[in-house]
Amino acid sequence: MAAVTTWTGREANALRQALRMSVTGFADHLGAARRTVAKWSSQGNKVHLRADMQAALDTVLARATPDVRERFGALVSAGSSGALADPATLPVRGTHIHTGEGGIHDFDSDGDVRRRDLLTGVTISGITLPNVATLLEALVSPRPRNTEPVALPIRQFGRDVADAKIAYQACHYEQVLARLVALLPALEPTCADAEGEQRAQVDALASDLYHVVGSVLLKVGDKGMALVAAERSTRAAASSQDPLAMAASARIMTHALMSNGHSNQARQLAEAAAETLRRGTGLASTDAIAVYGALLLRGAIAAARDDNRDNAQAMLDEAAHAADRLGYDGNDRWTGFGAANVLLHRVNIALTLGDAGTAITLARQVPLDKIGLAERKASLFVDVARAYIQWGRYEHGLNALRSAYEIAPEEIRCRPAVQRIAGDLAVLTRGHVRSAVFDFAQHVGIHV
């Protein structure tokens, strides 16, 4: 195995996993701060290590047993040990998206059409791409070819948007794609027919519609176009002048920013949007409390991804207070917010910070009967699988993936991130567990 030329967080985390050490154990082994090692785990190849750490890792690798070196080489080759570049986020000709105080700018539709054409005939994450490509076409050019788009009655439009939300939360992604492809062309004429209060209502619904578009694009791995959809959601919400719509749209923008590597901006946006909602509404309704709490949870995840443990904890605690004030686990304003949801986020944040053992301990405390949304329940088991893999307990990780599949099959088949977990298991395991991993992958229809 060739020596590592430059150690990033990715290679360092791969070595930790190959040694089957916890974050704390690895930090002690190296004489490094635990927080530093957790940052390697969460930020991957975005972190370039200091010269003294590079030398220390060179020594650890040189002294490692052949089995450890073999596992290390496999992990690095598989790209499973850190935040790796996703092909969907690579620059696209003609499309320029950047963030700043004013938001996202310079969206060039011609470039996005080229992007869509380049993808034609390929398959993304188990969803046949014609469905995804058609969604991208509808996002870029809502007016369908050779047909005249038809306005929908506002009540029907609202029901159709709600149906898309419900299908998304149930992890029925093929169904979601079909609904979105039908709804996007109807948006422009529906807006044109609406006036006064009705126009504000349609704008709020448009914000929800683009929220779903952004969410499903994140699921299938198209982070760049998800950011475009999030920006559309933000614009529509601003046009509606509805405080709840504006705060809800900030949730998908926060998620899209995080997925594109802008965790600090995402945290700031979530904090600002939550405070604006609090001041503007006094949190006088259950919808306002739920959106406020959900924003704080999204901001807490962004803070954790930015290795800001104190901010993450503070936002989690404030979200817990909001959940106590709400008093139940519900789905107000499509948030799935409540005390159980806060605990789900504690699991994810512990995992993000490299605390696999803590994540598993917290996961055992989650009252599954309080989680009404298949998407949230499946995501919990995916997080548990990741935690067990970090911990070196691969068979437990496989069992967690099986549980996620039983809850939401399309969550396993359609998500690149979940498929990478299965790929990690295929690389890391041996004997009967490895055979079981391949049997599971074949059963659910994914390649490892």
XYZ file of C-alpha atoms in Angstrom:
448
model
C 0.000 0.000 0.000
C 1.337 3.440 -1.000
C 2.097 5.979 1.713
C -0.284 8.886 2.245
C 1.132 11.998 0.577
C -1.106 14.509 2.371
C -3.309 13.624 5.320
C -6.791 15.161 5.332
C -9.628 14.409 7.717
C -10.748 11.733 5.281
C -7.571 9.646 5.520
C -7.256 10.268 9.253
C -10.788 9.047 9.870
C -10.169 6.023 7.644
C -7.176 5.109 9.796
C -9.255 5.490 12.960
C -11.898 3.159 11.539
C -9.260 0.694 10.351
C -7.847 0.606 13.883
C -11.418 0.184 15.174
C -10.948 2.972 17.666
C -13.505 5.425 18.991
C -12.969 9.146 18.477
C -11.875 9.485 22.098
C -9.528 6.488 21.918
C -7.938 7.701 18.699
C -7.467 11.187 20.125
C -5.741 9.738 23.185
C -3.598 7.504 20.965
C -2.386 10.487 18.965
C -2.204 12.967 21.835
C -4.713 15.158 19.971
C -7.792 16.972 21.217
C -10.967 14.935 20.964
C -12.693 17.846 19.231
C -9.973 17.854 16.572
C -10.503 14.181 15.796
C -14.292 14.682 15.681
C -13.742 17.464 13.142
C -11.753 15.071 10.936
C -14.706 12.694 11.060
C -17.354 15.282 10.219
C -15.523 17.370 7.592
C -13.453 14.767 5.769
C -11.193 16.005 3.000
C -12.100 19.635 3.704
C -9.660 19.511 6.647
C -5.904 19.499 5.980
C -3.942 18.396 9.002
C -1.042 20.238 10.641
C 2.496 18.999 9.952
C 2.880 17.472 13.425
C -0.363 15.530 13.047
C 0.692 14.381 9.572
C 3.910 13.007 11.036
C 2.060 11.309 13.899
C -0.331 9.600 11.502
C 2.564 8.510 9.281
C 4.052 6.779 12.325
C 0.766 5.136 13.363
C 0.197 3.803 9.855
C 3.786 2.541 9.541
C 3.457 0.612 12.807
C 0.012 -0.794 11.997
C -0.545 -4.510 11.475
C -1.148 -5.834 7.947
C -4.860 -6.279 8.711
C -5.184 -2.629 9.735
C -3.326 -1.494 6.623
C -5.589 -3.596 4.439
C -8.719 -2.127 6.027
C -7.265 1.384 5.737
C -6.527 0.924 2.041
C -10.022 -0.424 1.411
C -11.667 2.459 3.253
C -9.665 5.100 1.391
C -10.365 3.427 -1.947
C -14.060 3.211 -1.159
C -14.176 6.885 -0.194
C -16.142 6.022 2.902
C -14.247 7.869 5.559
C -15.062 11.481 5.102
C -16.928 14.160 3.207
C -16.175 13.354 -0.401
C -17.141 15.344 -3.436
C -20.456 14.308 -4.978
C -20.654 14.370 -8.790
C -23.950 16.207 -8.530
C -22.207 19.196 -6.943
C -19.566 19.646 -9.631
C -19.677 22.938 -11.552
C -22.071 23.002 -14.482
C -21.457 25.102 -17.566
C -23.603 28.188 -17.619
C -24.812 27.834 -14.056
C -23.329 30.051 -11.363
C -24.679 29.826 -7.838
C -23.069 31.621 -4.977
C -24.259 32.659 -1.570
C -23.961 35.942 0.204
C -25.978 38.511 2.070
C -28.424 38.760 -0.785
C -28.940 35.021 -1.207
C -28.330 32.969 -4.327
C -27.784 34.635 -7.656
C -26.959 34.139 -11.331
C -29.129 31.152 -12.113
C -28.713 30.501 -15.819
C -31.467 28.267 -17.181
C -29.592 27.366 -20.347
C -26.844 25.855 -18.233
C -29.368 23.797 -16.329
C -30.848 22.485 -19.547
C -27.358 21.329 -20.534
C -27.060 19.678 -17.138
C -30.324 17.829 -17.648
C -29.324 16.700 -21.138
C -25.992 15.396 -19.874
C -27.815 13.220 -17.355
C -30.297 11.671 -19.774
C -30.187 7.894 -19.893
C -28.351 7.449 -16.604
C -29.730 6.077 -13.342
C -29.339 7.896 -10.029
C -29.636 5.966 -6.805
C -32.190 3.430 -7.943
C -34.648 6.026 -9.242
C -34.761 5.816 -13.021
C -33.451 9.122 -14.193
C -36.206 9.970 -16.683
C -38.292 10.810 -13.587
C -35.560 12.972 -12.088
C -34.647 14.505 -15.452
C -38.285 15.435 -16.040
C -38.391 17.091 -12.629
C -35.249 19.075 -13.472
C -36.788 20.093 -16.784
C -39.951 21.232 -15.019
C -37.855 23.167 -12.485
C -35.776 24.873 -15.169
C -38.595 25.437 -17.663
C -42.015 25.076 -16.009
C -43.878 25.543 -19.298
C -44.206 22.092 -20.900
C -43.323 21.650 -24.540
C -46.132 21.696 -27.131
C -48.836 22.082 -24.500
C -50.548 25.021 -22.867
C -50.239 24.900 -19.058
C -53.558 25.023 -17.235
C -54.289 26.879 -14.009
C -55.652 24.873 -11.111
C -58.312 26.004 -8.637
C -56.515 27.153 -5.506
C -58.190 24.554 -3.331
C -57.121 21.751 -5.674
C -53.617 23.188 -5.956
C -53.366 23.212 -2.173
C -54.566 19.608 -1.941
C -52.061 18.510 -4.592
C -49.163 20.214 -2.788
C -50.272 18.563 0.461
C -50.394 15.179 -1.286
C -46.807 15.695 -2.493
C -45.738 16.538 1.070
C -47.459 13.450 2.446
C -45.874 11.194 -0.181
C -42.432 12.653 0.592
C -42.787 12.093 4.323
C -43.895 8.521 3.601
C -40.710 7.998 1.514
C -42.713 7.298 -1.642
C -40.220 9.111 -3.834
C -41.362 7.785 -7.209
C -44.847 9.017 -6.344
C -43.453 12.375 -5.208
C -41.604 12.835 -8.503
C -44.748 12.128 -10.513
C -46.764 14.649 -8.493
C -44.115 17.352 -8.721
C -43.707 16.965 -12.472
C -47.455 17.523 -12.834
C -47.628 20.429 -10.377
C -44.711 22.617 -11.476
C -46.168 23.478 -14.917
C -49.454 24.456 -13.258
C -47.784 26.900 -10.867
C -47.275 29.851 -13.225
C -50.844 29.963 -14.621
C -52.299 29.371 -11.161
C -50.338 32.358 -9.847
C -51.393 34.472 -12.845
C -55.084 33.785 -12.170
C -54.864 34.688 -8.480
C -55.257 38.190 -7.075
C -55.063 39.828 -3.674
C -55.339 37.405 -0.760
C -55.583 34.485 -3.147
C -52.241 35.417 -4.710
C -50.598 35.456 -1.278
C -52.105 32.032 -0.604
C -50.758 30.654 -3.891
C -47.324 32.116 -3.159
C -47.282 30.346 0.209
C -48.276 27.092 -1.502
C -45.582 27.652 -4.130
C -43.044 27.971 -1.327
C -44.184 24.604 0.051
C -44.052 23.086 -3.435
C -40.462 24.183 -4.030
C -39.638 22.982 -0.508
C -40.659 19.448 -1.547
C -38.719 19.765 -4.809
C -35.581 20.742 -2.901
C -36.064 17.946 -0.379
C -36.441 15.189 -2.955
C -33.474 16.494 -4.974
C -31.353 16.315 -1.828
C -32.516 12.725 -1.324
C -31.387 11.676 -4.812
C -28.082 13.544 -4.486
C -28.562 16.609 -6.711
C -27.376 19.166 -4.170
C -26.798 22.003 -6.642
C -30.303 21.958 -8.081
C -31.728 21.497 -4.580
C -30.174 24.858 -3.750
C -31.956 26.384 -6.740
C -35.280 24.940 -5.564
C -34.649 26.245 -2.034
C -34.028 29.723 -3.405
C -37.323 29.526 -5.307
C -39.074 28.512 -2.096
C -37.554 31.502 -0.312
C -38.665 33.926 -3.028
C -42.217 32.611 -3.097
C -42.457 32.801 0.695
C -41.232 36.389 0.680
C -43.868 37.272 -1.929
C -46.569 35.771 0.276
C -45.500 37.957 3.234
C -46.593 35.076 5.469
C -44.215 34.843 8.473
C -44.752 31.092 8.773
C -44.125 30.511 5.064
C -40.918 32.551 5.256
C -39.695 30.641 8.302
C -40.624 27.284 6.738
C -38.741 28.153 3.547
C -35.666 28.935 5.650
C -35.677 25.271 6.718
C -35.095 23.958 3.191
C -32.588 26.722 2.470
C -30.673 25.776 5.623
C -30.667 22.128 4.545
C -29.532 22.966 1.011
C -26.749 25.253 2.274
C -25.501 22.529 4.622
C -25.509 19.953 1.856
C -23.451 22.274 -0.325
C -20.816 22.785 2.358
C -22.008 26.111 3.816
C -22.715 24.939 7.358
C -21.841 28.206 9.086
C -24.125 30.219 6.811
C -26.828 27.602 7.343
C -26.588 27.944 11.114
C -26.737 31.735 10.936
C -29.772 31.588 8.652
C -31.610 29.174 10.944
C -30.882 31.301 14.017
C -31.974 34.525 12.312
C -35.134 32.997 10.824
C -36.139 31.458 14.152
C -35.659 34.767 15.970
C -37.614 36.659 13.298
C -40.471 34.179 13.626
C -40.435 34.444 17.420
C -40.596 38.228 17.344
C -43.140 38.383 14.549
C -45.636 35.865 15.908
C -44.910 35.615 19.616
C -45.130 31.866 18.950
C -48.834 32.213 19.631
C -49.886 29.219 17.505
C -48.905 25.562 17.411
C -47.739 26.016 13.804
C -45.398 28.824 14.860
C -43.961 26.803 17.750
C -43.406 23.786 15.518
C -41.677 25.738 12.742
C -39.594 27.614 15.318
C -38.457 24.376 16.934
C -37.778 22.699 13.595
C -35.625 25.649 12.507
C -33.588 25.391 15.685
C -33.044 21.686 15.077
C -31.860 22.363 11.549
C -29.521 25.033 12.882
C -28.198 22.641 15.527
C -27.246 20.130 12.834
C -25.528 22.893 10.859
C -23.593 23.940 13.970
C -22.504 20.338 14.574
C -21.320 19.998 10.986
C -19.309 23.164 11.540
C -17.830 21.521 14.683
C -19.532 24.116 16.864
C -20.528 21.870 19.765
C -21.652 24.658 22.111
C -23.999 26.257 19.567
C -25.406 22.871 18.621
C -26.180 22.086 22.261
C -27.731 25.504 22.904
C -30.041 25.208 19.900
C -30.993 21.646 20.856
C -31.904 22.806 24.346
C -34.014 25.682 23.025
C -35.764 23.303 20.632
C -36.487 21.004 23.591
C -38.134 23.931 25.410
C -40.268 24.571 22.317
C -41.260 20.889 22.234
C -42.274 21.066 25.893
C -44.358 24.146 25.112
C -46.021 22.355 22.182
C -46.780 19.371 24.390
C -47.144 16.635 21.767
C -45.435 15.004 18.800
C -47.265 16.109 15.668
C -46.760 17.269 12.102
C -47.768 20.916 12.336
C -46.807 22.786 9.178
C -45.150 19.586 7.897
C -42.406 19.699 10.543
C -42.896 16.391 12.376
C -41.852 18.399 15.433
C -42.073 17.314 19.060
C -39.986 15.929 21.895
C -39.265 12.663 20.042
C -38.079 14.657 17.033
C -35.669 16.589 19.241
C -34.248 13.286 20.480
C -33.814 12.083 16.878
C -31.733 15.180 16.209
C -29.647 14.575 19.331
C -28.770 11.173 17.859
C -27.762 12.699 14.526
C -25.730 15.460 16.134
C -23.858 13.068 18.427
C -22.990 11.029 15.357
C -21.904 14.125 13.427
C -19.592 15.077 16.271
C -18.030 11.604 16.246
C -19.779 10.286 19.377
C -21.003 6.953 18.008
C -21.506 5.429 21.452
C -23.527 8.423 22.630
C -25.597 8.313 19.435
C -26.522 4.668 20.049
C -27.329 5.315 23.714
C -29.639 8.178 22.710
C -31.224 6.136 19.930
C -32.239 3.488 22.464
C -34.220 6.167 24.314
C -36.301 7.202 21.290
C -39.998 6.275 21.691
C -40.616 4.818 18.228
C -44.388 4.905 18.708
C -44.171 8.714 18.919
C -42.570 9.016 15.473
C -45.404 9.174 12.993
C -43.422 9.883 9.836
C -41.779 7.023 7.953
C -39.026 9.353 6.680
C -37.993 10.312 10.217
C -38.157 6.758 11.552
C -36.115 5.387 8.648
C -33.568 8.182 9.052
C -33.135 7.199 12.699
C -32.230 3.632 11.744
C -29.860 4.896 9.061
C -28.119 7.016 11.713
C -27.946 3.966 14.001
C -26.363 1.977 11.155
C -23.739 4.702 10.668
C -23.038 4.770 14.415
C -22.550 1.016 14.620
C -20.206 1.103 11.625
C -18.148 3.855 13.279
C -18.061 1.666 16.362
C -16.895 -1.359 14.374
C -20.052 -3.376 15.098
C -20.875 -4.164 11.500
C -23.542 -6.818 11.966
C -25.533 -4.434 14.153
C -25.145 -1.807 11.426
C -26.547 -4.210 8.850
C -29.500 -5.013 11.107
C -30.242 -1.303 11.445
C -30.256 -0.945 7.647
C -32.662 -3.867 7.449
C -34.978 -2.089 9.884
C -34.824 1.081 7.808
C -35.700 -0.915 4.692
C -38.718 -2.510 6.383
C -39.991 0.951 7.292
C -39.242 2.724 4.006
C -37.864 0.632 1.119
C -37.383 3.622 -1.192
C -35.272 5.347 1.455
C -32.710 2.556 1.027
C -33.000 2.126 -2.727
C -33.046 5.807 -3.664
C -30.562 7.589 -1.429
C -26.903 7.717 -2.479
C -25.886 8.325 1.148
C -27.579 5.123 2.287
C -26.087 3.153 -0.580
C -22.644 4.348 0.482
C -23.270 2.899 3.946
C -24.055 -0.476 2.384
C -20.885 -0.114 0.299
C -18.857 0.572 3.436
C -20.222 -2.580 5.019
C -19.299 -4.607 1.946
C -15.707 -3.350 2.223
C -15.310 -3.612 5.988
C -16.919 -6.963 6.739
C -15.671 -10.521 6.395
C -17.138 -14.023 6.475
C -20.844 -14.577 7.089
C -21.517 -10.880 7.772
C -20.083 -9.902 4.389
C -22.236 -12.558 2.699
C -25.270 -11.182 4.536
C -24.443 -7.654 3.332
C -24.355 -8.804 -0.289
C -27.579 -10.784 0.147
C -29.266 -7.704 1.600
C -27.999 -5.474 -1.214
C -29.240 -7.901 -3.846
C -32.622 -8.181 -2.116
C -33.204 -4.428 -1.977
C -31.812 -3.791 -5.461
C -28.675 -1.759 -4.824
C -25.101 -2.270 -6.006
C -22.217 -2.563 -3.524
